[in-house]
Coordinates of C-alpha atoms in Angstrom, one line a residue:
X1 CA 0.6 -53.3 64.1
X2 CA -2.9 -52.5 63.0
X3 CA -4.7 -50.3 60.1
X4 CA -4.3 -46.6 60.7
X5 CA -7.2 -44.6 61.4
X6 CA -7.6 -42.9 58.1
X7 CA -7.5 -46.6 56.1
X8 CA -10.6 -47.3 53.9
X9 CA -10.9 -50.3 55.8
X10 CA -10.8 -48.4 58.9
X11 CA -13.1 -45.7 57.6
X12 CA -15.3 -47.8 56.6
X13 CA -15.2 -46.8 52.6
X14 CA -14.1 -50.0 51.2
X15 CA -15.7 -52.4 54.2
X16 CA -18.7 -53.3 51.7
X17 CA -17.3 -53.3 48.4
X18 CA -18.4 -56.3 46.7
X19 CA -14.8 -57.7 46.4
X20 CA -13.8 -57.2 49.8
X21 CA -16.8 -59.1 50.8
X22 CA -16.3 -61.7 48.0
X23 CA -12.7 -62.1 49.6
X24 CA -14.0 -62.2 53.0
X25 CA -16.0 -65.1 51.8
X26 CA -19.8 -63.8 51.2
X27 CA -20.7 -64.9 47.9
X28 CA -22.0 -62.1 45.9
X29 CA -25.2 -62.1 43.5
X30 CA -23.0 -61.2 40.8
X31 CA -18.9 -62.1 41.3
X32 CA -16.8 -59.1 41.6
X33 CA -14.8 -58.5 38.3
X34 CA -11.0 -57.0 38.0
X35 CA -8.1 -58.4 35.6
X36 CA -4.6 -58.8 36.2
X37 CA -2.1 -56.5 34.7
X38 CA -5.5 -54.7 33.9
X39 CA -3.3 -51.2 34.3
X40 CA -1.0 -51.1 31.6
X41 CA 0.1 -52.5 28.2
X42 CA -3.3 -52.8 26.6
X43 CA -4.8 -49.7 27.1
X44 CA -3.9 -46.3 24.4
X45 CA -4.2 -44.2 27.1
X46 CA -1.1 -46.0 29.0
X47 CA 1.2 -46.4 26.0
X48 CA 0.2 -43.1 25.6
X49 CA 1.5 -41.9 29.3
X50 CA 5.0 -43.9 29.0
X51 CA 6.1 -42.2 26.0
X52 CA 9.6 -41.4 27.3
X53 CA 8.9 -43.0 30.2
X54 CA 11.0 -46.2 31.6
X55 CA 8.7 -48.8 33.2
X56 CA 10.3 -49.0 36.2
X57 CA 10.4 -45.1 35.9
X58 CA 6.9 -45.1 35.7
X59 CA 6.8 -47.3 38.7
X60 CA 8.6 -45.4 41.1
X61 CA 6.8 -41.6 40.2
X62 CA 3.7 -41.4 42.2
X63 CA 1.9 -39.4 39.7
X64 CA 2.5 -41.8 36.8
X65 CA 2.1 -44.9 38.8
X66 CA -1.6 -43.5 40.2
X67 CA -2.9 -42.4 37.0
X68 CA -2.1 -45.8 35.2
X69 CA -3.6 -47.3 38.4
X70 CA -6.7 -45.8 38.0
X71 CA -7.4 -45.6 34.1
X72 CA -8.9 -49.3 34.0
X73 CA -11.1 -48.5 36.6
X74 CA -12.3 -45.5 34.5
X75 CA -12.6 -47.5 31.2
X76 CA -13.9 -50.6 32.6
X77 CA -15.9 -50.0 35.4
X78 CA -14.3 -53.2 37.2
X79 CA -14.4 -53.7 41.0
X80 CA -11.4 -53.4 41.9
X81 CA -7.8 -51.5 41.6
X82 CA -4.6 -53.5 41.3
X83 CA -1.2 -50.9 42.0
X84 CA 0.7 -50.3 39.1
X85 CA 4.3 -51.7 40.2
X86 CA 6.2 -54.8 39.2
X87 CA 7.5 -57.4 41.9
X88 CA 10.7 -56.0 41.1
X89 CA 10.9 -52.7 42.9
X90 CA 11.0 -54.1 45.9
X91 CA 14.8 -55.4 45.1
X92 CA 15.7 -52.7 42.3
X93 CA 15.2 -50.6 46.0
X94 CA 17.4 -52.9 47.9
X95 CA 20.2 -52.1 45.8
X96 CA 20.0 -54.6 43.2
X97 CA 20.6 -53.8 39.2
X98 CA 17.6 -54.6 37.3
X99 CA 15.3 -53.3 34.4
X100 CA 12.7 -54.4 31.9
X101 CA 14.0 -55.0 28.8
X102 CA 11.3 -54.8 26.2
X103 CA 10.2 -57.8 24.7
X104 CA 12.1 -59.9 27.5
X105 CA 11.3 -58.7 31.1
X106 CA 13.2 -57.6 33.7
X107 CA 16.8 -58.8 33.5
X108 CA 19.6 -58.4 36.5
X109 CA 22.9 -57.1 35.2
X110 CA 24.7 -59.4 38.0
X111 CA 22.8 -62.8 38.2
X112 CA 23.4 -64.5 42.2
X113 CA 25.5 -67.6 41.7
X114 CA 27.2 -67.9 44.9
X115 CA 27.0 -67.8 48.3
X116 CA 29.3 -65.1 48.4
X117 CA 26.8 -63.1 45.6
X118 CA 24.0 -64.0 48.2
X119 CA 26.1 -62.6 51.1
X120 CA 26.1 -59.3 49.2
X121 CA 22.6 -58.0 49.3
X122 CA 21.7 -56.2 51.5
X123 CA 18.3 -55.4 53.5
X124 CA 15.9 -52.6 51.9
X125 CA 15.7 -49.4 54.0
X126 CA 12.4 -48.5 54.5
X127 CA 12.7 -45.1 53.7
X128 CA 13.2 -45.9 49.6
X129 CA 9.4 -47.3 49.9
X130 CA 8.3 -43.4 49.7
X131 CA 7.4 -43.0 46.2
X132 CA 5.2 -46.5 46.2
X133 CA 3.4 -45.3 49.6
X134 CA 3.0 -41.7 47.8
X135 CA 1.7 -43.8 44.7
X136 CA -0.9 -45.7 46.9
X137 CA -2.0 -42.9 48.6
X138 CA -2.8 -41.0 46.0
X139 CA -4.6 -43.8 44.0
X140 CA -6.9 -44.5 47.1
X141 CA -7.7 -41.0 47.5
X142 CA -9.0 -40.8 43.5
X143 CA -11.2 -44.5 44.2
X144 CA -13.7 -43.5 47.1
X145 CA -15.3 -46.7 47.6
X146 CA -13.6 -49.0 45.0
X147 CA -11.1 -51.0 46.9
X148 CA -7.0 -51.3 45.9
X149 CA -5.3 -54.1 45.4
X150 CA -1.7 -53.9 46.7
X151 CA 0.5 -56.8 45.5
X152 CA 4.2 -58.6 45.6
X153 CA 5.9 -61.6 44.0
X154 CA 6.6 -64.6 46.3
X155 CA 10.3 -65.1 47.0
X156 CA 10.6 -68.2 44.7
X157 CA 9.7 -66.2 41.9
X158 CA 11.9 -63.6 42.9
X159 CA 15.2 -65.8 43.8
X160 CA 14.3 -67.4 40.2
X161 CA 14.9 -63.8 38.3
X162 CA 17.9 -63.3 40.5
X163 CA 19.6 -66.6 39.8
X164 CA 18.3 -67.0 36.2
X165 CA 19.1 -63.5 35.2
X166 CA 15.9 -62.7 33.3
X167 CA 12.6 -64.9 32.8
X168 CA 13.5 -68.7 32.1
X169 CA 11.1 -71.2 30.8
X170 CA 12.2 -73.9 33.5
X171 CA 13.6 -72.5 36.4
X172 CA 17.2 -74.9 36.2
X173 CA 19.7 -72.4 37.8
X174 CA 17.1 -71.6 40.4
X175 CA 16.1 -75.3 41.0
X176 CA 19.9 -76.6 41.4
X177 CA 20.7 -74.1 44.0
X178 CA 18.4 -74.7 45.8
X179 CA 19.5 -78.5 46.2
X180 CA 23.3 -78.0 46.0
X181 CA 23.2 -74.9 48.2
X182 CA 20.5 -75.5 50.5
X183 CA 21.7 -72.8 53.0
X184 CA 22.3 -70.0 50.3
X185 CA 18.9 -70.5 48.9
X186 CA 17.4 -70.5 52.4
X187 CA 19.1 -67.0 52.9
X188 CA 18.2 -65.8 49.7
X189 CA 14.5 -66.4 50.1
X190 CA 14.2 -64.9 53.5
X191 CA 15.8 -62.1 51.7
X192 CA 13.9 -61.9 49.1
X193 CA 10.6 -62.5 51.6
X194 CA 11.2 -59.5 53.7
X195 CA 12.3 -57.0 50.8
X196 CA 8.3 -58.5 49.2
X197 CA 6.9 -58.4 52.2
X198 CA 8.1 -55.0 53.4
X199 CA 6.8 -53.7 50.0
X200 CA 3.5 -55.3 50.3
X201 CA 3.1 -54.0 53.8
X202 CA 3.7 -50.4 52.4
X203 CA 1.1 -50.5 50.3
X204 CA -1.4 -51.8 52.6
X205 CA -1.0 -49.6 55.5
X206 CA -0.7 -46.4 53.2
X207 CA -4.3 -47.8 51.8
X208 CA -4.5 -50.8 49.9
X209 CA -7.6 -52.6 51.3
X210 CA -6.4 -56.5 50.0
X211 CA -2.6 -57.9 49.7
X212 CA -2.2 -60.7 46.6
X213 CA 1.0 -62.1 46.5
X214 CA 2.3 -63.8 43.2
X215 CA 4.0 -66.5 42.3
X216 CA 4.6 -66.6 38.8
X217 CA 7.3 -69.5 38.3
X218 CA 5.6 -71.5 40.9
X219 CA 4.7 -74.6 38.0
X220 CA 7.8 -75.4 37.9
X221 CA 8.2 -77.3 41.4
X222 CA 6.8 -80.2 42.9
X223 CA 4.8 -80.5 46.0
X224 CA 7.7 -81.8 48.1
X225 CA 10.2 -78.8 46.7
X226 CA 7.2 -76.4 47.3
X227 CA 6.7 -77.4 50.7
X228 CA 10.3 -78.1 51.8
X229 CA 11.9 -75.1 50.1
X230 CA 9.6 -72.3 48.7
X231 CA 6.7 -72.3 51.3
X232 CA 7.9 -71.7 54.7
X233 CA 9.3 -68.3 52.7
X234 CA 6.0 -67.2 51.4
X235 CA 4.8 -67.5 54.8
X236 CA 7.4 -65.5 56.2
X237 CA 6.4 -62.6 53.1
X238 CA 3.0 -63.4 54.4
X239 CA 3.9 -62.2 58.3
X240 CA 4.8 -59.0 57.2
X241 CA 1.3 -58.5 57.2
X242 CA 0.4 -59.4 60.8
X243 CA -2.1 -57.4 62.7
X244 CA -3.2 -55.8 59.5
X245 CA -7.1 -57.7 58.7
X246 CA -6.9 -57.5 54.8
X247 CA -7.6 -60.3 52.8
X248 CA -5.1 -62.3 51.7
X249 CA -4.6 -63.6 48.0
X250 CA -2.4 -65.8 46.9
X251 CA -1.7 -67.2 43.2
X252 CA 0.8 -68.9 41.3
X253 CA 0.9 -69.8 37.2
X254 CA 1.2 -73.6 36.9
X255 CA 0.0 -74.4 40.5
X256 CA -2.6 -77.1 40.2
X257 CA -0.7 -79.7 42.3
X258 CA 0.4 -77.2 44.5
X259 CA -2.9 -75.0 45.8
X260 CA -3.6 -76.6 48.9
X261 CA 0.2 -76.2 50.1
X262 CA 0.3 -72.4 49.3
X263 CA -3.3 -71.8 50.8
X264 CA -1.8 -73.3 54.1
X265 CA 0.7 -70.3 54.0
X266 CA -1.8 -68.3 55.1
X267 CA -4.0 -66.8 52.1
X268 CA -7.4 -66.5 52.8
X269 CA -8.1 -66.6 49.0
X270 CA -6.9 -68.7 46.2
X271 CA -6.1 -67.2 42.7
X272 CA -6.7 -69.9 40.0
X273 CA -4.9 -69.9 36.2
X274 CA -6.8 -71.6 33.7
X275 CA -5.7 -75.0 33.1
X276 CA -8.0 -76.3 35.7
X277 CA -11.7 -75.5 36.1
X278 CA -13.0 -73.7 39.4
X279 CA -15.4 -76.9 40.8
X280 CA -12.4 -78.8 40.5
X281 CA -10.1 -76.4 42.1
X282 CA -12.4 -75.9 44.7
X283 CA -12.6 -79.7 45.2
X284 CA -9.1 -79.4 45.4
X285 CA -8.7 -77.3 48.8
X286 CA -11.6 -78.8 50.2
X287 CA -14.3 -75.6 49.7
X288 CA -12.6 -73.7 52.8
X289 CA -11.9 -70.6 50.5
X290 CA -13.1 -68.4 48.1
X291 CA -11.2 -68.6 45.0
X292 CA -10.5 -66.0 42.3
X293 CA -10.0 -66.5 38.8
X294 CA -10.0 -68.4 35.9
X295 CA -11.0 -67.3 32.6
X296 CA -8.4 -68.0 29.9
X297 CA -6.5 -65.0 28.5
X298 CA -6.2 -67.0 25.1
X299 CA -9.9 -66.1 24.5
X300 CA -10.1 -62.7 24.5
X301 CA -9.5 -62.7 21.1
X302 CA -12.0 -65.4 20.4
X303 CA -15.0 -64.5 19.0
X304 CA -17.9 -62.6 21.0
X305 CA -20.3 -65.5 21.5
X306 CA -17.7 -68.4 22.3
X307 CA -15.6 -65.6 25.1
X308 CA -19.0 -64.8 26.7
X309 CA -19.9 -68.6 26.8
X310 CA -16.6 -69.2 28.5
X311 CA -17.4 -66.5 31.0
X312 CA -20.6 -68.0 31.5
X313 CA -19.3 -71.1 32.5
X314 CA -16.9 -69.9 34.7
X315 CA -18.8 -68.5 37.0
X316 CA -21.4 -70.8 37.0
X317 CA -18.0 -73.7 38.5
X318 CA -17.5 -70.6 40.9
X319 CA -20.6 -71.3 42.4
X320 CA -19.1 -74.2 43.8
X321 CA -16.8 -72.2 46.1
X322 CA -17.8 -70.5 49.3
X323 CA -17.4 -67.1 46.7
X324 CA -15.9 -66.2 44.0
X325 CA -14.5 -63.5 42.1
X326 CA -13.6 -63.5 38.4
X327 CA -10.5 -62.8 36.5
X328 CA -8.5 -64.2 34.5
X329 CA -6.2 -67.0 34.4
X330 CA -3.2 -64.9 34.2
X331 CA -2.3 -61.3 33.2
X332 CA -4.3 -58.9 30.0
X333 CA -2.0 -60.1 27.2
X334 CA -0.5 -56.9 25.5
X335 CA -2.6 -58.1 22.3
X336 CA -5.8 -57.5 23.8
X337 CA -8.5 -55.3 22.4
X338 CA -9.5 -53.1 25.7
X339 CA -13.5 -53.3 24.5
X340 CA -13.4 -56.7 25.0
X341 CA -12.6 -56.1 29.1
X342 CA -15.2 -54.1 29.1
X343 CA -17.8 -56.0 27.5
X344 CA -17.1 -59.1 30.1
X345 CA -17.5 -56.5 32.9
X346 CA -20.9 -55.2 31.5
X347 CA -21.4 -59.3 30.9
X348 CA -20.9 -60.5 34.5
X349 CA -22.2 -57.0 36.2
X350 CA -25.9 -57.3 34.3
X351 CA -25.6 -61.5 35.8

C-alpha cells in the first residue's frame, strides 16, 4: 500500500511545510505551531455552525466536518490542520451505540462486561468510512500547502469508554478486565485497533499528510501493564498504516513513565502533556525523536506576560530535541479566549 498519486505528499504540496519537516526531524528556525482540539468548542464561529447540529452529526457530514476543520487555520494562521472527528466514529461506524452527552462525553448505551458482550462487535465495513474520506478530501483541497492532520484514539483508550461506559477518572472497570479476562481484553483491543486504525488509514490515503494517534487514559497504567497489555495493540493500530510514509505521532495524557514504551510502537514523534518539561522528556527517550508539545492549557487564561514567558520557555527546552513543534499539553479548553491562540501563533511565528 502506498500514497496515491494525487496525495499532497505525493504532489509534493505539503512535502516542505514546516511541520512535516519538523516531524520528519529538521529542526525549524521557528517550531511549527497548531493546538489540539483547535477546531471546535472555543471558536463563535463553530458554536455558531452546530446550532441544531449533533457532534457526532457534525462529524459524519463532510461539509460541516471540513468547514470546522479549516476555521482555525483561517483565524489563527497555525501550521497545521487537525480533522474534525472524535476517536469515536470509528466504533459508533462499527455498530456500536454511542453519543456525546454534553457536559460529560461520549457515553455507550451498552457498556462491554463480558466476554460474550466482546464476542458481539463486529468488524467495521469499510464502506461506512465514506463521509470521513469525503470530509478529508474536501479539507485538503481548501489548505493548498498547509498540511492535515488525520488522527485516532489508541485502543486502550477506546476499550476504557467501552468498558467504563463514559469517561472515568481511574480506568477500574477497564483495568480489572484486563487482568481477570486476559483473553477478552486481548480481543477487544485488537478490535478496537483495527476499527482506529482503519479510520486513521482513511484519512491518510484520502489526504491527510501526518497520522497522531491518542491515548487519552493512558496515565492511568504502569509501565509493565502498558507494555504487556496496551502496547502490542497500538502497534497493531499503528500497521494499518504500513507502506504509507507519513509521520507518525503518538501521545497520551499522563504518560511520563510511559514515553519510551509507546515511542517503541512505532511513532516517529512524541506528543508531550505538560507535567513534565521538554529537556527532560527529551532526556527521557534518549533524543532519537522530535517531540511535540507542551505548553500548559491552564495558562491561557493567565495573564499576557506570564503565558508568553511560558511559551518562551518552552521552546527554548525544545531545543533540546532533534525538533520540535509546539502545542499544547492537551486539548483548547472550551473556556478559552480564541485571541489568545492567536497571539501565541503571532508570538512563536515572529521567533
Amino acid at each position: 500500500m502506498t500514497l496515491p498519486a494525487n496525495h499532497p505528499l505525493t504532489d509534493g504540496r505539503t512535502t516542505d511545510a514546516p511541520l512535516i519537516r519538523a516531524y520528519r526531524g529538521e529542526r525549524q528556525a521557528t517550531p511549527p505551531v497548531w493546538f489540539m482540539r483547535q477546531a471546535g468548542r472555543s471558536l463563535p464561529e463553530y458554536r455558531e455552525l452546530r446550532v441544531g447540529n449533533a457532534m457526532l452529526d457534525a462529524c459524519l457530514t463532510p461539509e460541516l466536518s471540513s468547514e470546522i476543520t479549516l476555521q482555525p487555520v483561517r483565524r489563527h494562521g497555525v501550521d497545521a490542520a487537525i480533522f474534525f472527528s472524535d476517536i469515536v466514529i470509528p466504533i459508533k461506524l462499527a455498530g456500536v451505540e454511542v453519543e456525546i452527552v454534553p457536559g460529560r462525553g461520549p457515553v455507550l448505551a451498552d457498556p462491554i462486561r463480558s466476554v460474550s458482550d466482546v464476542a458481539k462487535l463486529r468488524p467495521l465495513d469499510p464502506a461506512a468510512l465514506a463521509p470521513i474520506i469525503e470530509g478529508v478530501a474536501r479539507t485538503v483541497a481548501e489548505l493548498g500547502s498547509t498540511p492535515l492532520i488525520g488522527f485516532a484514539g489508541a485502543p486502550f483508550t477506546l476499550a476504557s469508554y467501552l468498558v467504563e461506559g463514559g469517561p472515568s477518572k481511574d480506568q477500574l472497570r477497564a483495568r480489572t478486565m484486563m487482568y481477570t479476562e486476559p483473553h477478552a481484553w486481548a480481543t477487544l483491543l485488537n478490535w478496537c485497533a483495527d476499527v482506529s486504525g482503519a479510520f486513521l488509514q482513511a484519512q491518510v490515503l484520502a489526504g491527510a499528510s501526518a497520522a497522531q494517534l491518542f491515548d487519552s487514559w493512558v496515565g492511568s497504567l504502569s509501565e509493565q501493564q502498558y507494555v504487556r497489555r496496551v502496547a502490542p495493540h497500538s502497534k497493531r493500530a499503528l500497521s494499518h498504516l504500513r507502506g504509507l510514509d507519513i509521520p507518525k505521532v503518538h501521545f497520551g495524557v499522563g504518560s511520563n513513565e510511559v514515553l519510551a514504551a509507546m515511542r517503541d510502537i512505532g511513532a516517529d514523534v512524541m506528543g508531550v502533556d505538560w507535567r513534565i518539561p521538554l529537556d527532560e522528556a527529551n532526556r527521557r527517550l534518549g533524543g532519537t525523536v522530535p517531540l511535540q508539545g507542551n505548553l500548559d492549557p491552564a495558562l491561557l487564561a493567565a495573564p499576557a506576560k506570564v503565558l508568553a514567558a511560558h511559551v518562551d520557555d518552552v521552546i527554548d527546552r525544545g531545543r533540546e530535541a532533534p525538533a520540535h513543534v509546539l502545542n499544547l499539553g492537551h486539548g483548547v479548553p472550551p473556556s478559552t479566549d480564541p485571541d489568545v491562540l492567536t497571539r501565541i501563533v503571532e508570538q512563536v511565528h515572529a521567533g
